[in-house]
XYZ file of C-alpha atoms in Angstrom:
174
model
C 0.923 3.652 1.262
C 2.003 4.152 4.860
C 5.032 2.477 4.071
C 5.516 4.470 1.150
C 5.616 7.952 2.919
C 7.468 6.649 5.946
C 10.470 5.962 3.545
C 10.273 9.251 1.710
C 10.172 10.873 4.867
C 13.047 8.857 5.812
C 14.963 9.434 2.276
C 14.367 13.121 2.939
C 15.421 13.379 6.029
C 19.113 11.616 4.841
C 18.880 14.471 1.482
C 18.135 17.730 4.317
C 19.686 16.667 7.456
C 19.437 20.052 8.672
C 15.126 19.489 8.658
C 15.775 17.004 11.834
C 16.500 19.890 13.651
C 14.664 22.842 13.176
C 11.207 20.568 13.971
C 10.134 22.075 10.652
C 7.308 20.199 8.300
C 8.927 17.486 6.228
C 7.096 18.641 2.630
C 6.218 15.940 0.110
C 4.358 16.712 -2.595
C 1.743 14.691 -3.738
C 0.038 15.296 -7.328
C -2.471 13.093 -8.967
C -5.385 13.223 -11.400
C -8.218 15.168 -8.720
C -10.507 16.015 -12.262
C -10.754 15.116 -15.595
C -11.456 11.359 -17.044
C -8.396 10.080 -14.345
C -10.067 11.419 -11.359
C -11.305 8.012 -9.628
C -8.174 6.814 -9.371
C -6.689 9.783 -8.430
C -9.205 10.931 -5.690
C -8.700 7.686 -3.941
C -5.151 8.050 -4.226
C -5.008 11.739 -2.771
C -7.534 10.332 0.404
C -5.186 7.594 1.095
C -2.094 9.371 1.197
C -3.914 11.796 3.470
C -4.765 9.278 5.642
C -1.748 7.998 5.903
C -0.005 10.782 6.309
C -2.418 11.615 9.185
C -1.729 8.697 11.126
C 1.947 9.302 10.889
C 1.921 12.578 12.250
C -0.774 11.456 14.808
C 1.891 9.217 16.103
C 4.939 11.711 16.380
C 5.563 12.385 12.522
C 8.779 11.547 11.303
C 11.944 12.190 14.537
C 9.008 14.422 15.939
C 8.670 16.281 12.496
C 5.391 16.410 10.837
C 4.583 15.322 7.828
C 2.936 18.066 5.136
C 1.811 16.795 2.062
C 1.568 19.458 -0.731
C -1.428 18.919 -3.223
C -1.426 19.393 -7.172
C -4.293 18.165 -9.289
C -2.337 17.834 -12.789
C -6.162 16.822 -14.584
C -4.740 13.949 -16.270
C -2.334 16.801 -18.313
C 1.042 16.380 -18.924
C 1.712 20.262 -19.709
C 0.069 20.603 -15.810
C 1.820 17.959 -14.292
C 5.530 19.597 -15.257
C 4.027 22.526 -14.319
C 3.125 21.614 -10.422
C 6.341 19.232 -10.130
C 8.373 22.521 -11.135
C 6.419 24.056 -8.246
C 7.295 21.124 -5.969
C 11.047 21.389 -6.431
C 11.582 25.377 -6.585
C 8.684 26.541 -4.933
C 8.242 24.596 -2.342
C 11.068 22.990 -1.935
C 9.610 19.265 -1.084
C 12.010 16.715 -0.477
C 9.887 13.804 -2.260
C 7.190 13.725 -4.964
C 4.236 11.026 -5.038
C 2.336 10.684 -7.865
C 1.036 11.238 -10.450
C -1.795 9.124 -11.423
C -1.868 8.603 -15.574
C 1.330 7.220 -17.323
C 1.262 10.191 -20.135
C 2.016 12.680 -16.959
C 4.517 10.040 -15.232
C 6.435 10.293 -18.948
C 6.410 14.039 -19.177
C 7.718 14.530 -15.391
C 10.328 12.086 -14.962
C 13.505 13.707 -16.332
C 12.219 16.718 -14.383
C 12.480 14.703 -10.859
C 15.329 12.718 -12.252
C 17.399 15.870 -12.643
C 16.559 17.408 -9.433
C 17.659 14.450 -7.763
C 13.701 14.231 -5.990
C 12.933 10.785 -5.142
C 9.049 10.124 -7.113
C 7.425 7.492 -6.695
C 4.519 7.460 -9.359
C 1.471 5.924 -9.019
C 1.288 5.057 -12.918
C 0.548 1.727 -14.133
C 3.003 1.856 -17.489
C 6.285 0.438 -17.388
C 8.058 3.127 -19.023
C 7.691 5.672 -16.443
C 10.519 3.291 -14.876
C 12.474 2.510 -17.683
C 15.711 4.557 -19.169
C 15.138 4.697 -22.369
C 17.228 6.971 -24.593
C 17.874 8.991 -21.481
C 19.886 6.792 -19.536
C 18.791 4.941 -16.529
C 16.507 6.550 -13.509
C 17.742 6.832 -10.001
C 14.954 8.505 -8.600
C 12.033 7.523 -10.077
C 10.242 4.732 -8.664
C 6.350 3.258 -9.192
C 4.215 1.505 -6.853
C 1.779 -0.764 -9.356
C 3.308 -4.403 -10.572
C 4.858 -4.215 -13.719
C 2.780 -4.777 -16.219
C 4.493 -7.913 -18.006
C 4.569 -8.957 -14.770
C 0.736 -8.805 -14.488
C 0.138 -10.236 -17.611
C 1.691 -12.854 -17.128
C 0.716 -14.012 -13.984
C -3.034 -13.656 -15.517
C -2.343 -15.308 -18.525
C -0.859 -18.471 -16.352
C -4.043 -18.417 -14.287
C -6.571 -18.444 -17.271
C -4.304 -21.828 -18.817
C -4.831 -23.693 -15.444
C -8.046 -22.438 -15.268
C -8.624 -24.168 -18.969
C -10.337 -20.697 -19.852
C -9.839 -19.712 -23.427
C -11.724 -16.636 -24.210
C -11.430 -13.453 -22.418
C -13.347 -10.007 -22.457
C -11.894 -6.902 -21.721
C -13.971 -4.258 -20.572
C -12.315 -0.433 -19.916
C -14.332 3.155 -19.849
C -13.378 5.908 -22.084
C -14.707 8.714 -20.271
């Protein structure tokens, strides 16, 4: 995650040049699933940006610019998770997005960030957050889970050397 915000800090920096000199806050905003049935993945994911973004600024920040991470807690909503990334962009006027947490909001958001030219990286598990589609290709929208054929695959070749041949799948629906 550290890595993450470092190079959105660094991709914003090369978007507003001008920031690097006016020793101003470089904003990212970060929206994820704080309530509702997506909340423990998004808590977690909210704390560790935090932290990272902490550490960064507790070593200089960014060219001696701090880091500010702006919060949004979309509730697992897509209708809430256009509306804070709207906020991001024109309100606040971040220069990167993280987030958010479900694929359903990734889907709704991402010709929103893709047409404001934000750099997102979404912290979705679904592929098509990432994939064109009838829309064209995406240029700034990134995620940080595996793919999932990737993940499938790389399970299913460990269960065949493993000589397993049933598996369970357990998942919550609250």
């Amino acid at each position: 995650m550290k890595k993450l915000l470092l190079i959105l800090a660094l991709v914003g920096l090369v978007a507003h040049p001008g920031l690097a000199e006016k020793k101003e806050p470089i904003k990212i905003g970060a929206f994820f699933a704080l309530s509702g049935p997506a909340a423990f993945i998004g808590t977690p994911t909210k704390l560790v940006a935090q932290m990272a973004v902490d550490q960064i600024n507790k070593e200089g920040g960014i060219n001696g610019q701090p880091i500010q991470l702006v919060f949004g807690d979309t509730e697992g909503d897509p209708t809430k998770a256009v509306a804070i990334a709207k906020k991001f962009i024109y309100v606040d006027k971040v220069v990167a997005i993280i987030g958010p947490t479900r694929t359903g909001t990734g889907m709704a958001v991402k010709r929103l960030v893709e047409q404001a030219h934000v750099p997102t990286i979404m912290t979705v598990g679904g592929d098509p957050v990432i994939m064109g589609g009838k829309f064209g290709s995406y240029h700034y929208v990134f995620k940080t889970p595996q793919r999932s054929s990737i993940a499938v695959k790389r399970i299913y070749m460990y269960l065949q050397k493993k000589g397993i041949k049933k598996v369970a799948i357990l998942t919550s629906s609250d």
